[in-house]
Amino acid sequence: MPTRPPFAFCLPEPSALLREADGWAAGLEDPAGAYRAVTGFAGALAAISETAEPSEWARFRSALLSHPMTQVLRRDPLVAHAWRSSGPPAEIDAMLDDLMLRHPDRDPLVRRADAIGQNVHAVTTSLPIPDSVRERRRVLFRLADAVAEQRQQAEILAVNPGLMREAGSSVSGPAGRIRRWVALLPSSVQAQEVFQAMPLPWVVPCVGNTLTMLQREDLLGRFALVYANALERLTAASAAALAVAAFSRLKPGGRLFLACLSPGASDCAFWCLSGRRTLHRRDEAAMARISAALPPNEVAGRHIFANMGDTLVYLDVLKQ
């Protein structure tokens, strides 16, 4: 399976990219030109980031952020938000996730963009990482419904789920098959955002330090399903610690489901251009190492698999 989707261009030299960017910027007024520009730019960034030394890449990123090409790309509200220099940490940015999700709540913001901004937005929301955001929502709400179909009054725990839009797509929630769907969040601001975005009686925002809360049964209880949908935001040690703590919150026969960007998500350099976010992509072997931290005598079965586009890796564990 290929590790990188094809791009229109793939220029390995920073100087060549800067020369090419002038022409790309001039073509953004046309939808097809915007596609060539954005995919070419993202592909070139991927090649450069993988071959340059970290210090060289940091200097190049800094210079590139003031280039006319990147200034024009910011007319897309998604790019402007991803590359901003201030605001909430990118890893807990609900607006960014919603724009990638193409959620209708953000449509007015997109409609206010000019023609170039809308041309760019049509392309950026189709890049691998935004597409993975939408895939994870589809997988998670169906997984939650499947668990609720097997266990009446199911209890579900989502670890750092952003706005948890998957809960709004659930069929089992309105049908009364989900007793509670807990959103474990690190801040009261996020909890309020979830409460406002998902005013559903079965959605319960819960605030606290993730590991501390997961390690105490008296604070959360036990669940039929525990999931974390963005393991790429954590280092290897933190991801393994979260997996062990989350596994401990499962009822017998419960499922732990973890999702992480894989190296095939080749637009990582594009979205991380500002340097405000770091994404730890993992392949199946890396997810297996996280899985190895779980107590083997309590694991009834596990599956590690990549998606069709090789942009996501999933870990699905069943508890004894």
PDB file of C-alpha atoms in Angstrom:
ATOM      1  CA  MET A   1       0.000   0.000   0.000  1.00  0.00           C
ATOM      2  CA  PRO A   2       1.495   3.426  -0.887  1.00  0.00           C
ATOM      3  CA  THR A   3       2.680   5.540   2.041  1.00  0.00           C
ATOM      4  CA  ARG A   4       1.786   8.833   0.385  1.00  0.00           C
ATOM      5  CA  PRO A   5      -1.109   9.831  -1.866  1.00  0.00           C
ATOM      6  CA  PRO A   6      -0.053  11.303  -5.199  1.00  0.00           C
ATOM      7  CA  PHE A   7       0.268  15.083  -5.436  1.00  0.00           C
ATOM      8  CA  ALA A   8       0.322  17.232  -8.536  1.00  0.00           C
ATOM      9  CA  PHE A   9       3.907  18.271  -7.769  1.00  0.00           C
ATOM     10  CA  CYS A  10       6.579  17.071  -5.392  1.00  0.00           C
ATOM     11  CA  LEU A  11       9.545  19.472  -5.299  1.00  0.00           C
ATOM     12  CA  PRO A  12      12.314  18.448  -2.928  1.00  0.00           C
ATOM     13  CA  GLU A  13      14.299  21.720  -2.923  1.00  0.00           C
ATOM     14  CA  PRO A  14      13.108  24.708  -0.839  1.00  0.00           C
ATOM     15  CA  SER A  15      14.389  27.158  -3.442  1.00  0.00           C
ATOM     16  CA  ALA A  16      12.402  25.412  -6.154  1.00  0.00           C
ATOM     17  CA  LEU A  17       9.295  25.527  -3.995  1.00  0.00           C
ATOM     18  CA  LEU A  18       9.623  29.286  -3.474  1.00  0.00           C
ATOM     19  CA  ARG A  19       9.964  29.853  -7.210  1.00  0.00           C
ATOM     20  CA  GLU A  20       7.013  27.620  -7.977  1.00  0.00           C
ATOM     21  CA  ALA A  21       4.875  29.230  -5.259  1.00  0.00           C
ATOM     22  CA  ASP A  22       4.775  32.538  -7.122  1.00  0.00           C
ATOM     23  CA  GLY A  23       3.068  30.842 -10.054  1.00  0.00           C
ATOM     24  CA  TRP A  24       0.735  28.859  -7.827  1.00  0.00           C
ATOM     25  CA  ALA A  25      -0.431  32.010  -6.037  1.00  0.00           C
ATOM     26  CA  ALA A  26      -1.369  33.571  -9.367  1.00  0.00           C
ATOM     27  CA  GLY A  27      -3.587  30.587 -10.233  1.00  0.00           C
ATOM     28  CA  LEU A  28      -5.736  30.525  -7.107  1.00  0.00           C
ATOM     29  CA  GLU A  29      -8.573  32.509  -8.710  1.00  0.00           C
ATOM     30  CA  ASP A  30      -9.491  29.419 -10.735  1.00  0.00           C
ATOM     31  CA  PRO A  31     -10.840  26.325  -8.894  1.00  0.00           C
ATOM     32  CA  ALA A  32      -8.624  23.965 -10.884  1.00  0.00           C
ATOM     33  CA  GLY A  33      -5.656  26.268 -10.396  1.00  0.00           C
ATOM     34  CA  ALA A  34      -6.336  26.256  -6.660  1.00  0.00           C
ATOM     35  CA  TYR A  35      -6.283  22.454  -6.685  1.00  0.00           C
ATOM     36  CA  ARG A  36      -2.928  22.414  -8.475  1.00  0.00           C
ATOM     37  CA  ALA A  37      -1.518  25.040  -6.125  1.00  0.00           C
ATOM     38  CA  VAL A  38      -2.636  23.579  -2.805  1.00  0.00           C
ATOM     39  CA  THR A  39      -1.822  19.954  -3.612  1.00  0.00           C
ATOM     40  CA  GLY A  40       1.489  20.975  -5.126  1.00  0.00           C
ATOM     41  CA  PHE A  41       2.354  23.101  -2.124  1.00  0.00           C
ATOM     42  CA  ALA A  42       1.355  20.399   0.384  1.00  0.00           C
ATOM     43  CA  GLY A  43       3.285  17.738  -1.515  1.00  0.00           C
ATOM     44  CA  ALA A  44       6.405  19.862  -1.686  1.00  0.00           C
ATOM     45  CA  LEU A  45       6.232  20.646   2.025  1.00  0.00           C
ATOM     46  CA  ALA A  46       5.941  16.945   2.773  1.00  0.00           C
ATOM     47  CA  ALA A  47       9.070  16.162   0.755  1.00  0.00           C
ATOM     48  CA  ILE A  48      11.093  18.988   2.264  1.00  0.00           C
ATOM     49  CA  SER A  49      10.065  18.287   5.866  1.00  0.00           C
ATOM     50  CA  GLU A  50      11.078  14.639   5.524  1.00  0.00           C
ATOM     51  CA  THR A  51      14.547  15.373   4.133  1.00  0.00           C
ATOM     52  CA  ALA A  52      15.613  18.611   5.857  1.00  0.00           C
ATOM     53  CA  GLU A  53      17.355  18.813   9.198  1.00  0.00           C
ATOM     54  CA  PRO A  54      15.020  20.033  11.983  1.00  0.00           C
ATOM     55  CA  SER A  55      16.829  23.381  12.261  1.00  0.00           C
ATOM     56  CA  GLU A  56      16.718  23.876   8.483  1.00  0.00           C
ATOM     57  CA  TRP A  57      13.028  23.000   8.387  1.00  0.00           C
ATOM     58  CA  ALA A  58      12.289  25.474  11.201  1.00  0.00           C
ATOM     59  CA  ARG A  59      14.076  28.293   9.369  1.00  0.00           C
ATOM     60  CA  PHE A  60      12.333  27.455   6.116  1.00  0.00           C
ATOM     61  CA  ARG A  61       8.919  27.382   7.793  1.00  0.00           C
ATOM     62  CA  SER A  62       9.532  30.793   9.307  1.00  0.00           C
ATOM     63  CA  ALA A  63      10.487  32.289   5.936  1.00  0.00           C
ATOM     64  CA  LEU A  64       7.633  30.608   4.132  1.00  0.00           C
ATOM     65  CA  LEU A  65       4.960  31.979   6.471  1.00  0.00           C
ATOM     66  CA  SER A  66       5.618  35.479   5.138  1.00  0.00           C
ATOM     67  CA  HIS A  67       5.641  34.427   1.468  1.00  0.00           C
ATOM     68  CA  PRO A  68       2.811  35.839  -0.682  1.00  0.00           C
ATOM     69  CA  MET A  69       1.581  32.293  -1.360  1.00  0.00           C
ATOM     70  CA  THR A  70       0.894  31.578   2.293  1.00  0.00           C
ATOM     71  CA  GLN A  71      -0.667  35.004   2.779  1.00  0.00           C
ATOM     72  CA  VAL A  72      -3.184  34.303   0.012  1.00  0.00           C
ATOM     73  CA  LEU A  73      -3.908  30.782   1.303  1.00  0.00           C
ATOM     74  CA  ARG A  74      -5.015  32.352   4.589  1.00  0.00           C
ATOM     75  CA  ARG A  75      -8.140  33.616   2.837  1.00  0.00           C
ATOM     76  CA  ASP A  76      -9.419  30.116   3.517  1.00  0.00           C
ATOM     77  CA  PRO A  77     -10.745  30.288   7.108  1.00  0.00           C
ATOM     78  CA  LEU A  78      -9.481  26.766   7.776  1.00  0.00           C
ATOM     79  CA  VAL A  79      -5.908  27.643   6.788  1.00  0.00           C
ATOM     80  CA  ALA A  80      -6.095  30.958   8.638  1.00  0.00           C
ATOM     81  CA  HIS A  81      -7.181  29.164  11.770  1.00  0.00           C
ATOM     82  CA  ALA A  82      -4.600  26.382  11.467  1.00  0.00           C
ATOM     83  CA  TRP A  83      -1.722  28.821  10.894  1.00  0.00           C
ATOM     84  CA  ARG A  84      -2.664  31.517  13.408  1.00  0.00           C
ATOM     85  CA  SER A  85       0.050  32.649  15.812  1.00  0.00           C
ATOM     86  CA  SER A  86      -2.141  32.917  18.919  1.00  0.00           C
ATOM     87  CA  GLY A  87      -5.284  31.469  20.452  1.00  0.00           C
ATOM     88  CA  PRO A  88      -6.042  28.148  22.153  1.00  0.00           C
ATOM     89  CA  PRO A  89      -3.577  25.282  21.741  1.00  0.00           C
ATOM     90  CA  ALA A  90      -4.187  23.558  18.425  1.00  0.00           C
ATOM     91  CA  GLU A  91      -4.700  20.185  20.083  1.00  0.00           C
ATOM     92  CA  ILE A  92      -7.850  21.427  21.858  1.00  0.00           C
ATOM     93  CA  ASP A  93      -9.119  23.745  19.124  1.00  0.00           C
ATOM     94  CA  ALA A  94     -12.767  22.884  18.463  1.00  0.00           C
ATOM     95  CA  MET A  95     -13.088  25.442  15.656  1.00  0.00           C
ATOM     96  CA  LEU A  96     -10.247  23.788  13.734  1.00  0.00           C
ATOM     97  CA  ASP A  97     -11.828  20.354  14.054  1.00  0.00           C
ATOM     98  CA  ASP A  98     -15.230  21.680  12.994  1.00  0.00           C
ATOM     99  CA  LEU A  99     -13.825  23.342   9.880  1.00  0.00           C
ATOM    100  CA  MET A 100     -12.058  20.122   8.911  1.00  0.00           C
ATOM    101  CA  LEU A 101     -15.265  18.232   9.613  1.00  0.00           C
ATOM    102  CA  ARG A 102     -17.216  20.583   7.312  1.00  0.00           C
ATOM    103  CA  HIS A 103     -19.725  20.986  10.105  1.00  0.00           C
ATOM    104  CA  PRO A 104     -22.705  23.173   9.128  1.00  0.00           C
ATOM    105  CA  ASP A 105     -22.193  25.390  12.182  1.00  0.00           C
ATOM    106  CA  ARG A 106     -19.094  26.765  10.431  1.00  0.00           C
ATOM    107  CA  ASP A 107     -20.719  27.294   6.997  1.00  0.00           C
ATOM    108  CA  PRO A 108     -21.312  31.043   7.584  1.00  0.00           C
ATOM    109  CA  LEU A 109     -17.587  31.530   8.189  1.00  0.00           C
ATOM    110  CA  VAL A 110     -16.752  29.769   4.922  1.00  0.00           C
ATOM    111  CA  ARG A 111     -19.395  31.719   2.987  1.00  0.00           C
ATOM    112  CA  ARG A 112     -17.859  35.000   4.145  1.00  0.00           C
ATOM    113  CA  ALA A 113     -14.564  34.086   2.441  1.00  0.00           C
ATOM    114  CA  ASP A 114     -13.894  35.591  -0.991  1.00  0.00           C
ATOM    115  CA  ALA A 115     -13.731  33.493  -4.178  1.00  0.00           C
ATOM    116  CA  ILE A 116     -10.073  32.614  -3.694  1.00  0.00           C
ATOM    117  CA  GLY A 117     -10.681  31.615  -0.089  1.00  0.00           C
ATOM    118  CA  GLN A 118     -13.545  29.351  -1.108  1.00  0.00           C
ATOM    119  CA  ASN A 119     -11.470  27.811  -3.913  1.00  0.00           C
ATOM    120  CA  VAL A 120      -8.699  27.033  -1.451  1.00  0.00           C
ATOM    121  CA  HIS A 121     -11.159  25.732   1.156  1.00  0.00           C
ATOM    122  CA  ALA A 122     -12.617  23.251  -1.321  1.00  0.00           C
ATOM    123  CA  VAL A 123      -9.152  21.718  -1.664  1.00  0.00           C
ATOM    124  CA  THR A 124      -7.831  21.946   1.897  1.00  0.00           C
ATOM    125  CA  THR A 125     -10.870  20.182   3.358  1.00  0.00           C
ATOM    126  CA  SER A 126     -10.162  17.280   0.990  1.00  0.00           C
ATOM    127  CA  LEU A 127      -6.553  16.764   2.087  1.00  0.00           C
ATOM    128  CA  PRO A 128      -5.786  13.576   4.056  1.00  0.00           C
ATOM    129  CA  ILE A 129      -5.903  14.991   7.597  1.00  0.00           C
ATOM    130  CA  PRO A 130      -9.287  16.756   7.266  1.00  0.00           C
ATOM    131  CA  ASP A 131     -10.618  13.647   5.558  1.00  0.00           C
ATOM    132  CA  SER A 132      -9.383  11.583   8.512  1.00  0.00           C
ATOM    133  CA  VAL A 133     -11.345  13.822  10.906  1.00  0.00           C
ATOM    134  CA  ARG A 134     -14.549  12.995   9.038  1.00  0.00           C
ATOM    135  CA  GLU A 135     -13.687   9.287   8.865  1.00  0.00           C
ATOM    136  CA  ARG A 136     -13.122   9.103  12.603  1.00  0.00           C
ATOM    137  CA  ARG A 137     -16.522  10.651  13.281  1.00  0.00           C
ATOM    138  CA  ARG A 138     -18.214   8.081  11.021  1.00  0.00           C
ATOM    139  CA  VAL A 139     -16.372   5.150  12.597  1.00  0.00           C
ATOM    140  CA  LEU A 140     -16.942   6.292  16.172  1.00  0.00           C
ATOM    141  CA  PHE A 141     -20.649   6.998  16.083  1.00  0.00           C
ATOM    142  CA  ARG A 142     -21.300   3.661  14.388  1.00  0.00           C
ATOM    143  CA  LEU A 143     -19.070   1.862  16.894  1.00  0.00           C
ATOM    144  CA  ALA A 144     -20.943   3.496  19.767  1.00  0.00           C
ATOM    145  CA  ASP A 145     -24.279   2.484  18.252  1.00  0.00           C
ATOM    146  CA  ALA A 146     -23.074  -1.097  17.766  1.00  0.00           C
ATOM    147  CA  VAL A 147     -22.028  -1.319  21.422  1.00  0.00           C
ATOM    148  CA  ALA A 148     -25.379   0.132  22.504  1.00  0.00           C
ATOM    149  CA  GLU A 149     -27.224  -2.401  20.348  1.00  0.00           C
ATOM    150  CA  GLN A 150     -25.443  -5.210  22.225  1.00  0.00           C
ATOM    151  CA  ARG A 151     -25.759  -3.681  25.695  1.00  0.00           C
ATOM    152  CA  GLN A 152     -28.895  -1.789  26.635  1.00  0.00           C
ATOM    153  CA  GLN A 153     -28.207   1.391  28.616  1.00  0.00           C
ATOM    154  CA  ALA A 154     -24.589   1.322  27.458  1.00  0.00           C
ATOM    155  CA  GLU A 155     -22.086   3.675  29.029  1.00  0.00           C
ATOM    156  CA  ILE A 156     -19.429   5.218  26.768  1.00  0.00           C
ATOM    157  CA  LEU A 157     -16.336   7.273  27.599  1.00  0.00           C
ATOM    158  CA  ALA A 158     -14.660   9.601  25.096  1.00  0.00           C
ATOM    159  CA  VAL A 159     -11.171  10.815  26.075  1.00  0.00           C
ATOM    160  CA  ASN A 160     -10.339  14.362  24.913  1.00  0.00           C
ATOM    161  CA  PRO A 161     -12.917  14.196  22.080  1.00  0.00           C
ATOM    162  CA  GLY A 162     -13.113  17.883  21.118  1.00  0.00           C
ATOM    163  CA  LEU A 163     -16.753  18.796  20.510  1.00  0.00           C
ATOM    164  CA  MET A 164     -17.627  15.093  20.220  1.00  0.00           C
ATOM    165  CA  ARG A 165     -19.689  15.624  17.070  1.00  0.00           C
ATOM    166  CA  GLU A 166     -20.004  11.840  16.687  1.00  0.00           C
ATOM    167  CA  ALA A 167     -22.552  11.867  19.523  1.00  0.00           C
ATOM    168  CA  GLY A 168     -24.881  14.013  17.424  1.00  0.00           C
ATOM    169  CA  SER A 169     -24.878  11.393  14.653  1.00  0.00           C
ATOM    170  CA  SER A 170     -25.762   8.499  16.970  1.00  0.00           C
ATOM    171  CA  VAL A 171     -29.016   6.609  16.464  1.00  0.00           C
ATOM    172  CA  SER A 172     -28.842   4.767  19.787  1.00  0.00           C
ATOM    173  CA  GLY A 173     -28.692   7.938  21.859  1.00  0.00           C
ATOM    174  CA  PRO A 174     -32.132   9.280  20.837  1.00  0.00           C
ATOM    175  CA  ALA A 175     -33.503   5.718  21.014  1.00  0.00           C
ATOM    176  CA  GLY A 176     -32.636   5.571  24.718  1.00  0.00           C
ATOM    177  CA  ARG A 177     -30.037   2.804  24.410  1.00  0.00           C
ATOM    178  CA  ILE A 178     -27.154   4.923  25.739  1.00  0.00           C
ATOM    179  CA  ARG A 179     -27.327   5.688  29.451  1.00  0.00           C
ATOM    180  CA  ARG A 180     -24.454   8.171  29.381  1.00  0.00           C
ATOM    181  CA  TRP A 181     -21.779   9.254  26.926  1.00  0.00           C
ATOM    182  CA  VAL A 182     -19.079  10.902  29.013  1.00  0.00           C
ATOM    183  CA  ALA A 183     -16.707  13.430  27.449  1.00  0.00           C
ATOM    184  CA  LEU A 184     -13.517  13.565  29.541  1.00  0.00           C
ATOM    185  CA  LEU A 185     -11.995  16.991  28.908  1.00  0.00           C
ATOM    186  CA  PRO A 186      -9.016  18.868  30.364  1.00  0.00           C
ATOM    187  CA  SER A 187     -10.703  22.268  30.771  1.00  0.00           C
ATOM    188  CA  SER A 188     -14.027  23.799  31.797  1.00  0.00           C
ATOM    189  CA  VAL A 189     -13.973  25.898  28.615  1.00  0.00           C
ATOM    190  CA  GLN A 190     -14.047  22.740  26.504  1.00  0.00           C
ATOM    191  CA  ALA A 191     -16.753  21.250  28.684  1.00  0.00           C
ATOM    192  CA  GLN A 192     -18.930  24.307  28.141  1.00  0.00           C
ATOM    193  CA  GLU A 193     -18.331  24.070  24.391  1.00  0.00           C
ATOM    194  CA  VAL A 194     -19.451  20.432  24.377  1.00  0.00           C
ATOM    195  CA  PHE A 195     -22.509  21.301  26.468  1.00  0.00           C
ATOM    196  CA  GLN A 196     -23.496  24.043  24.017  1.00  0.00           C
ATOM    197  CA  ALA A 197     -22.723  22.026  20.872  1.00  0.00           C
ATOM    198  CA  MET A 198     -24.236  18.740  22.099  1.00  0.00           C
ATOM    199  CA  PRO A 199     -27.205  19.662  24.368  1.00  0.00           C
ATOM    200  CA  LEU A 200     -28.211  16.017  24.615  1.00  0.00           C
ATOM    201  CA  PRO A 201     -29.355  14.400  27.861  1.00  0.00           C
ATOM    202  CA  TRP A 202     -27.045  11.418  27.464  1.00  0.00           C
ATOM    203  CA  VAL A 203     -23.905  13.531  26.830  1.00  0.00           C
ATOM    204  CA  VAL A 204     -22.073  14.287  30.092  1.00  0.00           C
ATOM    205  CA  PRO A 205     -19.013  16.608  29.985  1.00  0.00           C
ATOM    206  CA  CYS A 206     -16.493  15.811  32.726  1.00  0.00           C
ATOM    207  CA  VAL A 207     -13.486  18.033  33.533  1.00  0.00           C
ATOM    208  CA  GLY A 208     -10.166  16.941  34.990  1.00  0.00           C
ATOM    209  CA  ASN A 209      -6.643  15.745  34.349  1.00  0.00           C
ATOM    210  CA  THR A 210      -6.989  12.895  31.877  1.00  0.00           C
ATOM    211  CA  LEU A 211      -4.741  10.317  33.557  1.00  0.00           C
ATOM    212  CA  THR A 212      -5.848  11.204  37.075  1.00  0.00           C
ATOM    213  CA  MET A 213      -9.497  10.805  36.169  1.00  0.00           C
ATOM    214  CA  LEU A 214      -8.948   7.574  34.248  1.00  0.00           C
ATOM    215  CA  GLN A 215      -7.029   5.996  37.095  1.00  0.00           C
ATOM    216  CA  ARG A 216      -9.834   6.542  39.637  1.00  0.00           C
ATOM    217  CA  GLU A 217     -12.899   4.341  39.292  1.00  0.00           C
ATOM    218  CA  ASP A 218     -14.747   6.371  41.925  1.00  0.00           C
ATOM    219  CA  LEU A 219     -14.652   9.437  39.653  1.00  0.00           C
ATOM    220  CA  LEU A 220     -15.812   7.892  36.388  1.00  0.00           C
ATOM    221  CA  GLY A 221     -16.987   4.321  36.864  1.00  0.00           C
ATOM    222  CA  ARG A 222     -16.680   1.649  34.161  1.00  0.00           C
ATOM    223  CA  PHE A 223     -17.767   1.618  30.548  1.00  0.00           C
ATOM    224  CA  ALA A 224     -18.717  -0.676  27.692  1.00  0.00           C
ATOM    225  CA  LEU A 225     -16.640   1.438  25.287  1.00  0.00           C
ATOM    226  CA  VAL A 226     -13.726   3.794  25.875  1.00  0.00           C
ATOM    227  CA  TYR A 227     -12.169   5.620  22.945  1.00  0.00           C
ATOM    228  CA  ALA A 228      -9.585   8.279  22.125  1.00  0.00           C
ATOM    229  CA  ASN A 229      -9.773   9.538  18.553  1.00  0.00           C
ATOM    230  CA  ALA A 230      -6.553  11.552  18.176  1.00  0.00           C
ATOM    231  CA  LEU A 231      -3.575   9.705  19.609  1.00  0.00           C
ATOM    232  CA  GLU A 232      -1.287  11.705  17.297  1.00  0.00           C
ATOM    233  CA  ARG A 233      -1.485  14.554  19.823  1.00  0.00           C
ATOM    234  CA  LEU A 234       0.455  12.491  22.389  1.00  0.00           C
ATOM    235  CA  THR A 235       4.038  11.320  22.681  1.00  0.00           C
ATOM    236  CA  ALA A 236       4.675   7.572  22.730  1.00  0.00           C
ATOM    237  CA  ALA A 237       4.986   7.472  26.522  1.00  0.00           C
ATOM    238  CA  SER A 238       1.836   9.534  27.043  1.00  0.00           C
ATOM    239  CA  ALA A 239      -0.110   7.459  24.522  1.00  0.00           C
ATOM    240  CA  ALA A 240       0.868   4.207  26.257  1.00  0.00           C
ATOM    241  CA  ALA A 241      -0.047   5.615  29.671  1.00  0.00           C
ATOM    242  CA  LEU A 242      -3.420   6.766  28.354  1.00  0.00           C
ATOM    243  CA  ALA A 243      -4.096   3.354  26.790  1.00  0.00           C
ATOM    244  CA  VAL A 244      -3.388   1.537  30.062  1.00  0.00           C
ATOM    245  CA  ALA A 245      -5.503   3.940  32.113  1.00  0.00           C
ATOM    246  CA  ALA A 246      -8.361   3.894  29.602  1.00  0.00           C
ATOM    247  CA  PHE A 247      -8.305   0.085  29.495  1.00  0.00           C
ATOM    248  CA  SER A 248      -8.740   0.023  33.272  1.00  0.00           C
ATOM    249  CA  ARG A 249     -12.053   1.859  32.905  1.00  0.00           C
ATOM    250  CA  LEU A 250     -13.640  -0.925  30.848  1.00  0.00           C
ATOM    251  CA  LYS A 251     -16.282  -3.302  32.121  1.00  0.00           C
ATOM    252  CA  PRO A 252     -15.693  -7.024  31.439  1.00  0.00           C
ATOM    253  CA  GLY A 253     -16.229  -7.549  27.711  1.00  0.00           C
ATOM    254  CA  GLY A 254     -15.737  -3.829  27.039  1.00  0.00           C
ATOM    255  CA  ARG A 255     -13.837  -2.337  24.081  1.00  0.00           C
ATOM    256  CA  LEU A 256     -10.961   0.107  23.925  1.00  0.00           C
ATOM    257  CA  PHE A 257     -10.721   1.891  20.581  1.00  0.00           C
ATOM    258  CA  LEU A 258      -7.812   4.196  19.703  1.00  0.00           C
ATOM    259  CA  ALA A 259      -7.181   6.091  16.464  1.00  0.00           C
ATOM    260  CA  CYS A 260      -3.980   7.783  15.282  1.00  0.00           C
ATOM    261  CA  LEU A 261      -2.736   9.453  12.131  1.00  0.00           C
ATOM    262  CA  SER A 262      -0.287   7.301  10.195  1.00  0.00           C
ATOM    263  CA  PRO A 263       2.761   8.363   8.143  1.00  0.00           C
ATOM    264  CA  GLY A 264       0.512   8.153   5.086  1.00  0.00           C
ATOM    265  CA  ALA A 265      -1.149  11.410   6.227  1.00  0.00           C
ATOM    266  CA  SER A 266       1.323  13.337   4.108  1.00  0.00           C
ATOM    267  CA  ASP A 267      -0.234  16.782   4.574  1.00  0.00           C
ATOM    268  CA  CYS A 268       1.093  16.918   8.149  1.00  0.00           C
ATOM    269  CA  ALA A 269       3.769  19.493   7.236  1.00  0.00           C
ATOM    270  CA  PHE A 270       1.123  21.708   5.617  1.00  0.00           C
ATOM    271  CA  TRP A 271      -1.083  21.837   8.737  1.00  0.00           C
ATOM    272  CA  CYS A 272       1.911  22.186  11.082  1.00  0.00           C
ATOM    273  CA  LEU A 273       3.533  25.003   9.104  1.00  0.00           C
ATOM    274  CA  SER A 274       3.051  27.581  11.862  1.00  0.00           C
ATOM    275  CA  GLY A 275       4.891  25.380  14.355  1.00  0.00           C
ATOM    276  CA  ARG A 276       2.064  25.620  16.923  1.00  0.00           C
ATOM    277  CA  ARG A 277       1.140  21.949  16.730  1.00  0.00           C
ATOM    278  CA  THR A 278       3.118  18.731  16.646  1.00  0.00           C
ATOM    279  CA  LEU A 279       1.571  15.536  15.331  1.00  0.00           C
ATOM    280  CA  HIS A 280       3.044  12.154  16.278  1.00  0.00           C
ATOM    281  CA  ARG A 281       2.035   9.902  13.392  1.00  0.00           C
ATOM    282  CA  ARG A 282       2.263   6.165  13.997  1.00  0.00           C
ATOM    283  CA  ASP A 283       2.320   3.035  11.890  1.00  0.00           C
ATOM    284  CA  GLU A 284       0.902  -0.334  12.898  1.00  0.00           C
ATOM    285  CA  ALA A 285       4.148  -1.362  14.599  1.00  0.00           C
ATOM    286  CA  ALA A 286       4.059   1.748  16.806  1.00  0.00           C
ATOM    287  CA  MET A 287       0.446   1.070  17.729  1.00  0.00           C
ATOM    288  CA  ALA A 288       1.431  -2.516  18.576  1.00  0.00           C
ATOM    289  CA  ARG A 289       4.001  -1.171  21.045  1.00  0.00           C
ATOM    290  CA  ILE A 290       1.270   0.880  22.723  1.00  0.00           C
ATOM    291  CA  SER A 291      -0.936  -2.202  22.821  1.00  0.00           C
ATOM    292  CA  ALA A 292       1.877  -4.193  24.447  1.00  0.00           C
ATOM    293  CA  ALA A 293       1.593  -1.975  27.535  1.00  0.00           C
ATOM    294  CA  LEU A 294      -1.864  -3.431  28.309  1.00  0.00           C
ATOM    295  CA  PRO A 295      -2.086  -6.268  30.886  1.00  0.00           C
ATOM    296  CA  PRO A 296      -1.968  -9.401  28.682  1.00  0.00           C
ATOM    297  CA  ASN A 297      -4.035 -11.554  31.031  1.00  0.00           C
ATOM    298  CA  GLU A 298      -6.958  -9.110  30.702  1.00  0.00           C
ATOM    299  CA  VAL A 299      -6.960  -8.875  26.895  1.00  0.00           C
ATOM    300  CA  ALA A 300      -9.460 -11.145  25.133  1.00  0.00           C
ATOM    301  CA  GLY A 301      -8.542  -9.972  21.639  1.00  0.00           C
ATOM    302  CA  ARG A 302      -6.964  -7.109  19.725  1.00  0.00           C
ATOM    303  CA  HIS A 303      -6.807  -5.854  16.158  1.00  0.00           C
ATOM    304  CA  ILE A 304      -4.473  -3.242  14.685  1.00  0.00           C
ATOM    305  CA  PHE A 305      -5.264  -2.075  11.185  1.00  0.00           C
ATOM    306  CA  ALA A 306      -4.856   0.833   8.786  1.00  0.00           C
ATOM    307  CA  ASN A 307      -7.627   2.441   6.779  1.00  0.00           C
ATOM    308  CA  MET A 308      -7.926   2.199   3.004  1.00  0.00           C
ATOM    309  CA  GLY A 309      -6.086   5.452   2.378  1.00  0.00           C
ATOM    310  CA  ASP A 310      -3.257   4.550   4.775  1.00  0.00           C
ATOM    311  CA  THR A 311      -3.817   7.806   6.677  1.00  0.00           C
ATOM    312  CA  LEU A 312      -5.120   6.304   9.939  1.00  0.00           C
ATOM    313  CA  VAL A 313      -4.209   3.376  12.161  1.00  0.00           C
ATOM    314  CA  TYR A 314      -6.720   1.902  14.604  1.00  0.00           C
ATOM    315  CA  LEU A 315      -6.229  -0.194  17.732  1.00  0.00           C
ATOM    316  CA  ASP A 316      -9.304  -2.180  18.804  1.00  0.00           C
ATOM    317  CA  VAL A 317      -8.977  -4.162  22.059  1.00  0.00           C
ATOM    318  CA  LEU A 318     -11.545  -6.384  23.760  1.00  0.00           C
ATOM    319  CA  LYS A 319     -11.291  -6.880  27.531  1.00  0.00           C
ATOM    320  CA  GLN A 320     -11.778 -10.273  29.173  1.00  0.00           C
TER     321      GLN A 320
END
